Amino acid sequence: MRTVNVPLGQRRYTIKIGDGLLNRLGPECARLKLGPRCAIITDTNVGRQYAQPAYNSLLRAGFEPSLIVVPAGETAKSLKVVQSCYDRLAAHRLERKSFLVALGGGVVGDLAGFVAATYLRGIPFVQVPTTLLAQVDSSVGGKVGVNLKAGKNLVGAFHQPRLVLCDLNTLGTLPMSEYRAGLAEVIKYGIIYDSTLFTRLERDLPKLLRREPKILTTIVARCCQIKAEVVGQDETENGLRAILNFGHTIGHAIEAISGYGKYLHGEAISIGQIAAARLSAILTRLPLNDATRITDLFRRAGLPIQVKLNASQRAKLFAAMKLDKKVSRGEIRFVLANRIGKVVWGQKVPTSVIEKLLIADSRG
Ligand code: NAD
Ligand code: GLY
């Protein structure tokens, strides 16, 4: 098992990465001195496979768990589903010392985390991420929230989990498209922070695509370490943490205009990261060779690298980008790269430059 610490003073916590950790959920929660009443929030797909072992482990450790199953998919990140969770927690009489377990991917983690942040003005929660994306990114750092029709993650909070348990065995049942989507966040860490990681990904991608346990453990642990270092320095995104949004401005807008669900989050940010790399080549001197390596790695990972949009779709994309949380005084700000492993945030990008790039893709 590998352990990564998230250094946040009183809110510090540990990420545990290994095989079979789901069966240790009860004893791990017992160490946190919480409870006894708790609720597992999961979705229909994950619940079918993993709710029982999680529930039994909590029961054996002396907890009184309740199980809440929400629909699978991005649509569950809604205020309507939040409301239904509150009702279930009230029925189970959860108290301030009670806790939630988010068992699932980023959708369940963001939703359950938001419920935990707001129910009784905040109760503890534990993340048990079951997608690659959630294990390397969304379960760490405390960003929780839900979507509005107007845009993604527009309602939310910072609420750190008390523990993150990454059971690598759960990745065995993850559909390949979802696994690839997680690789988009993995590649992101190489681009924004760690050129050695990027080179390693170029070398070991075939092993990673085969989900070989040894490389998977190393890569998940390195990504968590990077996220922990970034969040440890800038918990509420006043500066450095913005680098984690590389490729997300365009990516989130693609998700919004295509109706959540057409593109997986990881697929949308794959397109967004390649667009950001190309903008970087124009605006922040990213060497062309680095931009090509970035595109090649996403392509080899089986991720989409561009989107074709007509004029009306492009207009919608710009409107969606302007709703992005990273907009400051009406100006869209980007994270751009100087080279693989080094990025700068808060970069103004003229709309005309983005427009040119999108038009080129639509013709290509
Ligand atoms: P997801 O939670 O929708 O999971 C993807 C699909 O895989 C779902 O159908 C789910 O039921 C299924 N699934 C999950 N684990 C499985 C398993 N082990 N076996 C079989 N099926 C499984 O999607 P995701 O990609 O994990 O997360 C995307 C969400 O995460 C988006 O809403 C995004 O905004 C959010 N996100 C949040 C942060 C953050 O910092 N909070 C960071 C990145 C992404
Ligand atoms: N995934 C972006 C962040 O956690 O800040």
mmCIF file of C-alpha atoms and ligand atoms in Angstrom:
data_model
loop_
_atom_site.group_PDB
_atom_site.id
_atom_site.type_symbol
_atom_site.label_atom_id
_atom_site.label_comp_id
_atom_site.label_asym_id
_atom_site.label_seq_id
_atom_site.Cartn_x
_atom_site.Cartn_y
_atom_site.Cartn_z
ATOM 1 C CA MET A 1 0.000 0.000 0.000
ATOM 2 C CA ARG A 2 1.167 3.556 -0.758
ATOM 3 C CA THR A 3 0.299 6.532 1.403
ATOM 4 C CA VAL A 4 0.200 10.211 0.459
ATOM 5 C CA ASN A 5 -0.429 12.976 2.972
ATOM 6 C CA VAL A 6 -2.371 16.104 2.123
ATOM 7 C CA PRO A 7 -0.738 18.809 4.270
ATOM 8 C CA LEU A 8 -3.609 21.078 5.270
ATOM 9 C CA GLY A 9 -2.974 21.733 8.964
ATOM 10 C CA GLN A 10 -6.075 20.869 10.960
ATOM 11 C CA ARG A 11 -7.760 19.618 7.820
ATOM 12 C CA ARG A 12 -4.862 17.342 6.826
ATOM 13 C CA TYR A 13 -5.682 13.821 5.725
ATOM 14 C CA THR A 14 -4.220 10.708 4.189
ATOM 15 C CA ILE A 15 -4.729 9.107 0.795
ATOM 16 C CA LYS A 16 -4.258 5.335 0.895
ATOM 17 C CA ILE A 17 -3.612 3.566 -2.395
ATOM 18 C CA GLY A 18 -3.589 -0.203 -2.760
ATOM 19 C CA ASP A 19 -5.446 -3.417 -3.521
ATOM 20 C CA GLY A 20 -8.434 -4.606 -1.494
ATOM 21 C CA LEU A 21 -8.818 -1.426 0.577
ATOM 22 C CA LEU A 22 -12.605 -1.501 0.253
ATOM 23 C CA ASN A 23 -12.696 -4.347 2.754
ATOM 24 C CA ARG A 24 -10.790 -2.134 5.176
ATOM 25 C CA LEU A 25 -13.299 0.713 4.983
ATOM 26 C CA GLY A 26 -14.816 -0.039 8.410
ATOM 27 C CA PRO A 27 -11.536 -0.265 10.377
ATOM 28 C CA GLU A 28 -10.145 2.797 8.554
ATOM 29 C CA CYS A 29 -13.242 4.825 9.455
ATOM 30 C CA ALA A 30 -13.039 3.570 13.044
ATOM 31 C CA ARG A 31 -9.587 5.172 13.311
ATOM 32 C CA LEU A 32 -11.163 8.546 12.528
ATOM 33 C CA LYS A 33 -13.284 8.340 15.702
ATOM 34 C CA LEU A 34 -16.530 9.152 13.921
ATOM 35 C CA GLY A 35 -19.977 7.822 13.962
ATOM 36 C CA PRO A 36 -21.645 5.520 14.637
ATOM 37 C CA ARG A 37 -24.380 6.486 12.174
ATOM 38 C CA CYS A 38 -23.272 6.968 8.594
ATOM 39 C CA ALA A 39 -24.453 6.768 5.001
ATOM 40 C CA ILE A 40 -22.845 5.456 1.853
ATOM 41 C CA ILE A 41 -23.730 7.433 -1.252
ATOM 42 C CA THR A 42 -23.078 5.518 -4.451
ATOM 43 C CA ASP A 43 -24.522 5.198 -7.945
ATOM 44 C CA THR A 44 -26.390 2.341 -9.608
ATOM 45 C CA ASN A 45 -23.341 0.933 -11.447
ATOM 46 C CA VAL A 46 -20.900 1.143 -8.576
ATOM 47 C CA GLY A 47 -23.513 0.103 -6.018
ATOM 48 C CA ARG A 48 -24.184 -3.139 -7.892
ATOM 49 C CA GLN A 49 -20.523 -4.145 -7.597
ATOM 50 C CA TYR A 50 -19.201 -2.545 -4.432
ATOM 51 C CA ALA A 51 -21.963 -1.374 -2.081
ATOM 52 C CA GLN A 52 -22.214 -4.696 -0.281
ATOM 53 C CA PRO A 53 -18.531 -5.054 0.693
ATOM 54 C CA ALA A 54 -18.435 -1.394 1.779
ATOM 55 C CA TYR A 55 -21.646 -1.745 3.800
ATOM 56 C CA ASN A 56 -20.530 -5.017 5.417
ATOM 57 C CA SER A 57 -17.122 -3.628 6.315
ATOM 58 C CA LEU A 58 -18.748 -0.662 8.099
ATOM 59 C CA LEU A 59 -21.222 -2.943 9.843
ATOM 60 C CA ARG A 60 -18.469 -5.284 11.069
ATOM 61 C CA ALA A 61 -16.596 -2.294 12.496
ATOM 62 C CA GLY A 62 -19.638 -1.336 14.582
ATOM 63 C CA PHE A 63 -21.136 1.428 12.401
ATOM 64 C CA GLU A 64 -24.806 1.819 11.481
ATOM 65 C CA PRO A 65 -24.711 2.490 7.757
ATOM 66 C CA SER A 66 -27.518 3.445 5.422
ATOM 67 C CA LEU A 67 -27.206 3.063 1.661
ATOM 68 C CA ILE A 68 -28.225 5.801 -0.782
ATOM 69 C CA VAL A 69 -28.068 4.901 -4.471
ATOM 70 C CA VAL A 70 -28.304 7.712 -7.039
ATOM 71 C CA PRO A 71 -28.575 7.382 -10.828
ATOM 72 C CA ALA A 72 -25.255 6.860 -12.620
ATOM 73 C CA GLY A 73 -23.933 9.739 -14.714
ATOM 74 C CA GLU A 74 -23.383 13.483 -14.665
ATOM 75 C CA THR A 75 -27.110 14.266 -14.289
ATOM 76 C CA ALA A 76 -26.890 13.090 -10.665
ATOM 77 C CA LYS A 77 -24.838 16.214 -9.903
ATOM 78 C CA SER A 78 -28.009 18.263 -9.442
ATOM 79 C CA LEU A 79 -29.756 20.110 -6.648
ATOM 80 C CA LYS A 80 -32.706 17.753 -7.069
ATOM 81 C CA VAL A 81 -30.552 14.735 -6.205
ATOM 82 C CA VAL A 82 -28.918 16.709 -3.367
ATOM 83 C CA GLN A 83 -32.409 17.321 -1.926
ATOM 84 C CA SER A 84 -33.265 13.620 -2.108
ATOM 85 C CA CYS A 85 -30.022 12.779 -0.270
ATOM 86 C CA TYR A 86 -30.832 15.303 2.507
ATOM 87 C CA ASP A 87 -34.225 13.633 2.963
ATOM 88 C CA ARG A 88 -32.611 10.218 3.297
ATOM 89 C CA LEU A 89 -30.027 11.505 5.807
ATOM 90 C CA ALA A 90 -32.760 13.088 7.901
ATOM 91 C CA ALA A 91 -34.735 9.832 7.840
ATOM 92 C CA HIS A 92 -31.626 7.957 9.020
ATOM 93 C CA ARG A 93 -31.157 10.617 11.756
ATOM 94 C CA LEU A 94 -27.590 11.521 10.942
ATOM 95 C CA GLU A 95 -25.921 13.788 13.499
ATOM 96 C CA ARG A 96 -22.993 16.230 13.449
ATOM 97 C CA LYS A 97 -20.510 13.416 14.202
ATOM 98 C CA SER A 98 -22.069 11.102 11.655
ATOM 99 C CA PHE A 99 -20.315 10.783 8.316
ATOM 100 C CA LEU A 100 -20.835 10.050 4.647
ATOM 101 C CA VAL A 101 -18.912 7.706 2.413
ATOM 102 C CA ALA A 102 -18.684 8.716 -1.252
ATOM 103 C CA LEU A 103 -18.336 5.399 -3.075
ATOM 104 C CA GLY A 104 -17.937 5.957 -6.804
ATOM 105 C CA GLY A 105 -16.448 8.190 -9.437
ATOM 106 C CA GLY A 106 -16.121 11.955 -9.565
ATOM 107 C CA VAL A 107 -19.861 12.440 -9.887
ATOM 108 C CA VAL A 108 -20.615 10.635 -6.637
ATOM 109 C CA GLY A 109 -17.620 12.266 -4.938
ATOM 110 C CA ASP A 110 -18.659 15.792 -5.930
ATOM 111 C CA LEU A 111 -22.309 15.159 -5.057
ATOM 112 C CA ALA A 112 -21.747 13.362 -1.746
ATOM 113 C CA GLY A 113 -19.050 15.867 -0.792
ATOM 114 C CA PHE A 114 -21.481 18.731 -1.403
ATOM 115 C CA VAL A 115 -24.162 16.999 0.651
ATOM 116 C CA ALA A 116 -21.593 16.499 3.434
ATOM 117 C CA ALA A 117 -20.487 20.145 3.203
ATOM 118 C CA THR A 118 -24.000 21.447 3.677
ATOM 119 C CA TYR A 119 -25.999 18.936 5.724
ATOM 120 C CA LEU A 120 -26.185 20.166 9.345
ATOM 121 C CA ARG A 121 -23.771 22.925 8.192
ATOM 122 C CA GLY A 122 -21.151 20.296 7.426
ATOM 123 C CA ILE A 123 -20.446 16.719 8.459
ATOM 124 C CA PRO A 124 -17.308 14.626 7.824
ATOM 125 C CA PHE A 125 -16.969 12.472 4.727
ATOM 126 C CA VAL A 126 -14.671 9.813 3.356
ATOM 127 C CA GLN A 127 -13.860 9.398 -0.320
ATOM 128 C CA VAL A 128 -13.695 5.902 -1.800
ATOM 129 C CA PRO A 129 -13.005 6.707 -5.477
ATOM 130 C CA THR A 130 -13.663 3.916 -7.968
ATOM 131 C CA THR A 131 -12.702 5.538 -11.291
ATOM 132 C CA LEU A 132 -9.180 6.395 -12.378
ATOM 133 C CA LEU A 133 -10.226 10.033 -12.727
ATOM 134 C CA ALA A 134 -11.555 10.136 -9.189
ATOM 135 C CA GLN A 135 -8.499 8.342 -7.756
ATOM 136 C CA VAL A 136 -5.979 10.703 -9.320
ATOM 137 C CA ASP A 137 -7.937 13.923 -9.104
ATOM 138 C CA SER A 138 -11.487 14.554 -7.946
ATOM 139 C CA SER A 139 -11.369 12.694 -4.610
ATOM 140 C CA VAL A 140 -8.441 14.839 -3.444
ATOM 141 C CA GLY A 141 -8.547 18.543 -2.641
ATOM 142 C CA GLY A 142 -12.033 19.171 -1.320
ATOM 143 C CA LYS A 143 -13.751 20.743 -4.317
ATOM 144 C CA VAL A 144 -17.326 19.532 -4.144
ATOM 145 C CA GLY A 145 -20.426 20.683 -5.952
ATOM 146 C CA VAL A 146 -23.188 20.217 -8.462
ATOM 147 C CA ASN A 147 -24.133 21.598 -11.873
ATOM 148 C CA LEU A 148 -26.726 24.158 -12.922
ATOM 149 C CA LYS A 149 -28.289 24.298 -16.385
ATOM 150 C CA ALA A 150 -26.168 27.411 -16.868
ATOM 151 C CA GLY A 151 -22.880 25.594 -16.300
ATOM 152 C CA LYS A 152 -20.825 22.923 -14.600
ATOM 153 C CA ASN A 153 -19.988 23.005 -10.897
ATOM 154 C CA LEU A 154 -21.565 26.435 -10.439
ATOM 155 C CA VAL A 155 -22.833 25.557 -6.955
ATOM 156 C CA GLY A 156 -20.287 24.136 -4.567
ATOM 157 C CA ALA A 157 -17.954 24.374 -1.613
ATOM 158 C CA PHE A 158 -14.485 23.478 -0.397
ATOM 159 C CA HIS A 159 -14.935 20.605 2.006
ATOM 160 C CA GLN A 160 -11.984 18.308 2.579
ATOM 161 C CA PRO A 161 -12.543 14.581 3.090
ATOM 162 C CA ARG A 162 -11.222 12.984 6.266
ATOM 163 C CA LEU A 163 -9.662 10.107 4.343
ATOM 164 C CA VAL A 164 -9.302 8.920 0.751
ATOM 165 C CA LEU A 165 -9.198 5.169 0.128
ATOM 166 C CA CYS A 166 -8.160 4.262 -3.438
ATOM 167 C CA ASP A 167 -8.797 0.566 -3.940
ATOM 168 C CA LEU A 168 -7.039 -0.196 -7.236
ATOM 169 C CA ASN A 169 -8.978 -3.476 -7.581
ATOM 170 C CA THR A 170 -12.142 -1.492 -8.292
ATOM 171 C CA LEU A 171 -10.572 -0.200 -11.510
ATOM 172 C CA GLY A 172 -10.808 -3.751 -12.863
ATOM 173 C CA THR A 173 -14.503 -3.296 -13.675
ATOM 174 C CA LEU A 174 -14.218 0.211 -15.093
ATOM 175 C CA PRO A 175 -15.245 0.410 -18.782
ATOM 176 C CA MET A 176 -12.310 1.163 -21.086
ATOM 177 C CA SER A 177 -13.731 4.532 -22.218
ATOM 178 C CA GLU A 178 -13.952 5.658 -18.576
ATOM 179 C CA TYR A 179 -10.444 4.425 -17.890
ATOM 180 C CA ARG A 180 -9.103 6.385 -20.873
ATOM 181 C CA ALA A 181 -10.983 9.462 -19.628
ATOM 182 C CA GLY A 182 -9.052 9.147 -16.357
ATOM 183 C CA LEU A 183 -5.807 9.049 -18.313
ATOM 184 C CA ALA A 184 -6.598 12.584 -19.526
ATOM 185 C CA GLU A 185 -6.157 13.843 -15.947
ATOM 186 C CA VAL A 186 -3.042 11.692 -15.493
ATOM 187 C CA ILE A 187 -1.424 13.217 -18.592
ATOM 188 C CA LYS A 188 -2.424 16.654 -17.295
ATOM 189 C CA TYR A 189 -0.143 16.233 -14.246
ATOM 190 C CA GLY A 190 2.796 15.548 -16.550
ATOM 191 C CA ILE A 191 2.113 18.694 -18.561
ATOM 192 C CA ILE A 192 1.509 21.035 -15.639
ATOM 193 C CA TYR A 193 4.032 19.820 -13.087
ATOM 194 C CA ASP A 194 6.287 16.900 -13.860
ATOM 195 C CA SER A 195 8.107 16.383 -17.161
ATOM 196 C CA THR A 196 9.604 13.124 -15.826
ATOM 197 C CA LEU A 197 6.084 11.793 -15.286
ATOM 198 C CA PHE A 198 5.200 12.849 -18.842
ATOM 199 C CA THR A 199 8.214 10.996 -20.283
ATOM 200 C CA ARG A 200 7.356 7.962 -18.204
ATOM 201 C CA LEU A 201 3.796 8.031 -19.536
ATOM 202 C CA GLU A 202 5.141 8.164 -23.092
ATOM 203 C CA ARG A 203 7.229 5.082 -22.318
ATOM 204 C CA ASP A 204 4.807 3.073 -20.180
ATOM 205 C CA LEU A 205 1.480 3.926 -21.790
ATOM 206 C CA PRO A 206 0.939 0.378 -23.170
ATOM 207 C CA LYS A 207 1.377 -1.086 -19.655
ATOM 208 C CA LEU A 208 -0.925 1.557 -18.222
ATOM 209 C CA LEU A 209 -3.566 0.805 -20.854
ATOM 210 C CA ARG A 210 -3.336 -2.849 -19.778
ATOM 211 C CA ARG A 211 -3.889 -1.644 -16.180
ATOM 212 C CA GLU A 212 -0.764 -3.434 -14.948
ATOM 213 C CA PRO A 213 -0.933 -3.160 -11.132
ATOM 214 C CA LYS A 214 2.669 -2.075 -10.548
ATOM 215 C CA ILE A 215 2.652 0.875 -12.924
ATOM 216 C CA LEU A 216 -0.889 1.785 -11.911
ATOM 217 C CA THR A 217 0.106 2.022 -8.252
ATOM 218 C CA THR A 218 3.125 4.178 -9.077
ATOM 219 C CA ILE A 219 1.200 6.504 -11.371
ATOM 220 C CA VAL A 220 -1.852 6.932 -9.109
ATOM 221 C CA ALA A 221 0.438 7.655 -6.151
ATOM 222 C CA ARG A 222 2.492 10.223 -8.136
ATOM 223 C CA CYS A 223 -0.643 12.020 -9.355
ATOM 224 C CA CYS A 224 -2.055 12.132 -5.803
ATOM 225 C CA GLN A 225 1.292 13.421 -4.549
ATOM 226 C CA ILE A 226 1.253 16.257 -7.092
ATOM 227 C CA LYS A 227 -2.330 17.166 -6.281
ATOM 228 C CA ALA A 228 -1.554 17.077 -2.551
ATOM 229 C CA GLU A 229 1.457 19.395 -3.042
ATOM 230 C CA VAL A 230 -0.583 21.879 -5.066
ATOM 231 C CA VAL A 231 -3.632 21.849 -2.782
ATOM 232 C CA GLY A 232 -1.374 21.990 0.285
ATOM 233 C CA GLN A 233 -0.023 25.335 -0.971
ATOM 234 C CA ASP A 234 -3.286 26.807 -2.236
ATOM 235 C CA GLU A 235 -6.379 25.126 -0.849
ATOM 236 C CA THR A 236 -8.990 27.564 -2.163
ATOM 237 C CA GLU A 237 -7.478 28.422 -5.531
ATOM 238 C CA ASN A 238 -6.112 31.887 -5.041
ATOM 239 C CA GLY A 239 -3.198 31.182 -7.358
ATOM 240 C CA LEU A 240 -1.193 27.992 -7.917
ATOM 241 C CA ARG A 241 -4.170 25.611 -7.728
ATOM 242 C CA ALA A 242 -5.440 27.118 -10.971
ATOM 243 C CA ILE A 243 -2.823 25.033 -12.810
ATOM 244 C CA LEU A 244 -5.021 21.984 -12.191
ATOM 245 C CA ASN A 245 -7.511 23.575 -14.585
ATOM 246 C CA PHE A 246 -5.224 23.221 -17.598
ATOM 247 C CA GLY A 247 -7.498 22.457 -20.570
ATOM 248 C CA HIS A 248 -10.633 22.834 -18.466
ATOM 249 C CA THR A 249 -11.876 26.211 -19.754
ATOM 250 C CA ILE A 250 -12.560 24.870 -23.226
ATOM 251 C CA GLY A 251 -13.238 21.366 -21.865
ATOM 252 C CA HIS A 252 -16.027 22.465 -19.510
ATOM 253 C CA ALA A 253 -17.561 24.583 -22.271
ATOM 254 C CA ILE A 254 -17.564 21.586 -24.634
ATOM 255 C CA GLU A 255 -19.355 19.537 -21.970
ATOM 256 C CA ALA A 256 -21.910 22.308 -21.419
ATOM 257 C CA ILE A 257 -22.799 22.992 -25.061
ATOM 258 C CA SER A 258 -23.007 19.356 -26.048
ATOM 259 C CA GLY A 259 -25.366 18.534 -23.171
ATOM 260 C CA TYR A 260 -23.612 16.796 -20.280
ATOM 261 C CA GLY A 261 -23.069 13.199 -21.243
ATOM 262 C CA LYS A 262 -22.084 13.384 -24.942
ATOM 263 C CA TYR A 263 -18.428 13.734 -24.004
ATOM 264 C CA LEU A 264 -17.035 12.192 -20.841
ATOM 265 C CA HIS A 265 -15.343 14.820 -18.673
ATOM 266 C CA GLY A 266 -11.927 13.302 -19.449
ATOM 267 C CA GLU A 267 -12.643 13.334 -23.188
ATOM 268 C CA ALA A 268 -13.720 16.986 -23.108
ATOM 269 C CA ILE A 269 -10.601 18.034 -21.221
ATOM 270 C CA SER A 270 -8.444 16.021 -23.598
ATOM 271 C CA ILE A 271 -9.699 18.257 -26.423
ATOM 272 C CA GLY A 272 -9.323 21.264 -24.100
ATOM 273 C CA GLN A 273 -5.722 20.419 -23.205
ATOM 274 C CA ILE A 274 -4.697 20.050 -26.830
ATOM 275 C CA ALA A 275 -6.344 23.395 -27.610
ATOM 276 C CA ALA A 276 -4.499 24.920 -24.623
ATOM 277 C CA ALA A 277 -1.207 23.442 -25.862
ATOM 278 C CA ARG A 278 -1.747 24.964 -29.295
ATOM 279 C CA LEU A 279 -2.602 28.333 -27.744
ATOM 280 C CA SER A 280 0.557 27.960 -25.663
ATOM 281 C CA ALA A 281 2.642 27.455 -28.799
ATOM 282 C CA ILE A 282 1.300 30.791 -30.065
ATOM 283 C CA LEU A 283 1.257 32.796 -26.829
ATOM 284 C CA THR A 284 3.684 31.370 -24.256
ATOM 285 C CA ARG A 285 6.419 29.883 -26.416
ATOM 286 C CA LEU A 286 5.636 26.233 -25.854
ATOM 287 C CA PRO A 287 8.085 24.535 -28.242
ATOM 288 C CA LEU A 288 6.275 23.001 -31.216
ATOM 289 C CA ASN A 289 7.907 19.676 -30.399
ATOM 290 C CA ASP A 290 6.300 19.736 -26.913
ATOM 291 C CA ALA A 291 2.897 20.570 -28.424
ATOM 292 C CA THR A 292 3.286 17.613 -30.791
ATOM 293 C CA ARG A 293 4.307 15.266 -27.954
ATOM 294 C CA ILE A 294 1.219 16.344 -26.001
ATOM 295 C CA THR A 295 -1.127 15.691 -28.941
ATOM 296 C CA ASP A 296 0.553 12.335 -29.642
ATOM 297 C CA LEU A 297 0.194 11.122 -26.057
ATOM 298 C CA PHE A 298 -3.528 11.932 -25.924
ATOM 299 C CA ARG A 299 -3.985 10.271 -29.316
ATOM 300 C CA ARG A 300 -2.121 7.134 -28.215
ATOM 301 C CA ALA A 301 -4.271 7.020 -25.075
ATOM 302 C CA GLY A 302 -7.295 6.770 -27.386
ATOM 303 C CA LEU A 303 -8.674 10.171 -26.427
ATOM 304 C CA PRO A 304 -10.328 12.693 -28.774
ATOM 305 C CA ILE A 305 -8.012 15.500 -29.833
ATOM 306 C CA GLN A 306 -10.314 17.988 -31.543
ATOM 307 C CA VAL A 307 -13.928 18.951 -31.996
ATOM 308 C CA LYS A 308 -15.636 20.189 -35.148
ATOM 309 C CA LEU A 309 -18.016 23.076 -34.470
ATOM 310 C CA ASN A 310 -20.124 25.185 -36.817
ATOM 311 C CA ALA A 311 -20.450 28.968 -36.351
ATOM 312 C CA SER A 312 -23.493 28.758 -34.067
ATOM 313 C CA GLN A 313 -21.836 26.043 -31.915
ATOM 314 C CA ARG A 314 -18.706 28.186 -31.650
ATOM 315 C CA ALA A 315 -20.820 31.120 -30.437
ATOM 316 C CA LYS A 316 -22.374 28.853 -27.800
ATOM 317 C CA LEU A 317 -18.920 27.651 -26.782
ATOM 318 C CA PHE A 318 -17.754 31.230 -26.157
ATOM 319 C CA ALA A 319 -20.903 31.992 -24.177
ATOM 320 C CA ALA A 320 -20.272 28.869 -22.042
ATOM 321 C CA MET A 321 -16.600 29.818 -21.525
ATOM 322 C CA LYS A 322 -17.684 33.218 -20.222
ATOM 323 C CA LEU A 323 -19.705 31.484 -17.501
ATOM 324 C CA ASP A 324 -16.621 29.590 -16.389
ATOM 325 C CA LYS A 325 -15.565 30.207 -12.786
ATOM 326 C CA LYS A 326 -12.116 31.236 -14.051
ATOM 327 C CA VAL A 327 -13.554 34.320 -15.785
ATOM 328 C CA SER A 328 -12.329 37.538 -14.203
ATOM 329 C CA ARG A 329 -14.009 40.869 -15.059
ATOM 330 C CA GLY A 330 -15.574 39.284 -18.128
ATOM 331 C CA GLU A 331 -12.199 38.098 -19.478
ATOM 332 C CA ILE A 332 -11.522 34.429 -19.994
ATOM 333 C CA ARG A 333 -8.281 33.369 -18.297
ATOM 334 C CA PHE A 334 -6.260 30.349 -19.385
ATOM 335 C CA VAL A 335 -3.564 28.145 -17.967
ATOM 336 C CA LEU A 336 -0.882 27.934 -20.668
ATOM 337 C CA ALA A 337 2.361 25.977 -20.903
ATOM 338 C CA ASN A 338 5.920 27.269 -21.310
ATOM 339 C CA ARG A 339 7.167 23.731 -21.761
ATOM 340 C CA ILE A 340 6.091 20.248 -20.691
ATOM 341 C CA GLY A 341 6.202 20.330 -16.875
ATOM 342 C CA LYS A 342 5.859 24.113 -16.520
ATOM 343 C CA VAL A 343 2.716 26.192 -16.881
ATOM 344 C CA VAL A 344 1.541 29.718 -16.073
ATOM 345 C CA TRP A 345 -1.962 30.653 -15.007
ATOM 346 C CA GLY A 346 -4.205 33.706 -15.410
ATOM 347 C CA GLN A 347 -3.259 34.221 -19.067
ATOM 348 C CA LYS A 348 -5.525 36.456 -21.139
ATOM 349 C CA VAL A 349 -6.194 34.915 -24.521
ATOM 350 C CA PRO A 350 -7.751 37.088 -27.235
ATOM 351 C CA THR A 351 -11.066 35.608 -28.407
ATOM 352 C CA SER A 352 -9.877 35.970 -32.015
ATOM 353 C CA VAL A 353 -7.000 33.522 -31.390
ATOM 354 C CA ILE A 354 -9.334 30.878 -29.953
ATOM 355 C CA GLU A 355 -11.805 31.456 -32.790
ATOM 356 C CA LYS A 356 -9.060 30.938 -35.403
ATOM 357 C CA LEU A 357 -8.021 27.669 -33.787
ATOM 358 C CA LEU A 358 -11.584 26.342 -33.638
ATOM 359 C CA ILE A 359 -12.255 27.319 -37.245
ATOM 360 C CA ALA A 360 -9.078 25.494 -38.331
ATOM 361 C CA ASP A 361 -10.271 22.333 -36.495
ATOM 362 C CA SER A 362 -13.722 22.568 -38.021
ATOM 363 C CA ARG A 363 -12.199 22.611 -41.520
ATOM 364 C CA GLY A 364 -9.624 19.888 -40.791
HETATM 365 P P1 NAD B 1 -18.472 9.163 -13.022
HETATM 366 O O1 NAD B 1 -18.468 9.368 -11.585
HETATM 367 O O2 NAD B 1 -19.711 9.481 -13.797
HETATM 368 O O3 NAD B 1 -18.087 7.643 -13.317
HETATM 369 C C1 NAD B 1 -18.023 7.202 -14.643
HETATM 370 C C2 NAD B 1 -18.915 5.986 -14.912
HETATM 371 O O4 NAD B 1 -18.240 4.843 -14.418
HETATM 372 C C3 NAD B 1 -20.274 6.030 -14.220
HETATM 373 O O5 NAD B 1 -21.218 5.439 -15.081
HETATM 374 C C4 NAD B 1 -20.058 5.139 -12.991
HETATM 375 O O6 NAD B 1 -21.260 4.544 -12.576
HETATM 376 C C5 NAD B 1 -19.083 4.124 -13.519
HETATM 377 N N1 NAD B 1 -18.170 3.539 -12.547
HETATM 378 C C6 NAD B 1 -17.503 4.181 -11.570
HETATM 379 N N2 NAD B 1 -16.647 3.355 -10.978
HETATM 380 C C7 NAD B 1 -16.784 2.163 -11.572
HETATM 381 C C8 NAD B 1 -16.156 0.905 -11.412
HETATM 382 N N3 NAD B 1 -15.157 0.729 -10.551
HETATM 383 N N4 NAD B 1 -16.562 -0.122 -12.190
HETATM 384 C C9 NAD B 1 -17.543 0.060 -13.121
HETATM 385 N N5 NAD B 1 -18.153 1.218 -13.346
HETATM 386 C C10 NAD B 1 -17.774 2.267 -12.579
HETATM 387 O O7 NAD B 1 -17.295 9.974 -13.758
HETATM 388 P P2 NAD B 1 -15.799 10.355 -13.355
HETATM 389 O O8 NAD B 1 -15.095 10.447 -14.639
HETATM 390 O O9 NAD B 1 -15.252 9.508 -12.293
HETATM 391 O O10 NAD B 1 -15.960 11.819 -12.734
HETATM 392 C C11 NAD B 1 -16.372 12.893 -13.520
HETATM 393 C C12 NAD B 1 -16.860 13.981 -12.613
HETATM 394 O O11 NAD B 1 -15.811 14.381 -11.755
HETATM 395 C C13 NAD B 1 -17.332 15.235 -13.342
HETATM 396 O O12 NAD B 1 -18.556 15.629 -12.820
HETATM 397 C C14 NAD B 1 -16.259 16.251 -13.029
HETATM 398 O O13 NAD B 1 -16.753 17.561 -13.018
HETATM 399 C C15 NAD B 1 -15.804 15.807 -11.670
HETATM 400 N N6 NAD B 1 -14.461 16.245 -11.306
HETATM 401 C C16 NAD B 1 -14.302 16.831 -10.103
HETATM 402 C C17 NAD B 1 -13.052 17.236 -9.682
HETATM 403 C C18 NAD B 1 -12.872 17.830 -8.320
HETATM 404 O O14 NAD B 1 -11.767 18.275 -8.017
HETATM 405 N N7 NAD B 1 -13.868 17.802 -7.491
HETATM 406 C C19 NAD B 1 -11.935 17.029 -10.519
HETATM 407 C C20 NAD B 1 -12.136 16.411 -11.746
HETATM 408 C C21 NAD B 1 -13.405 16.015 -12.134
HETATM 409 N N1 GLY B 2 -9.570 19.482 -10.473
HETATM 410 C C1 GLY B 2 -9.280 20.832 -10.189
HETATM 411 C C2 GLY B 2 -9.003 21.096 -8.744
HETATM 412 O O1 GLY B 2 -9.141 20.219 -7.917
HETATM 413 O O2 GLY B 2 -8.645 22.176 -8.392
#
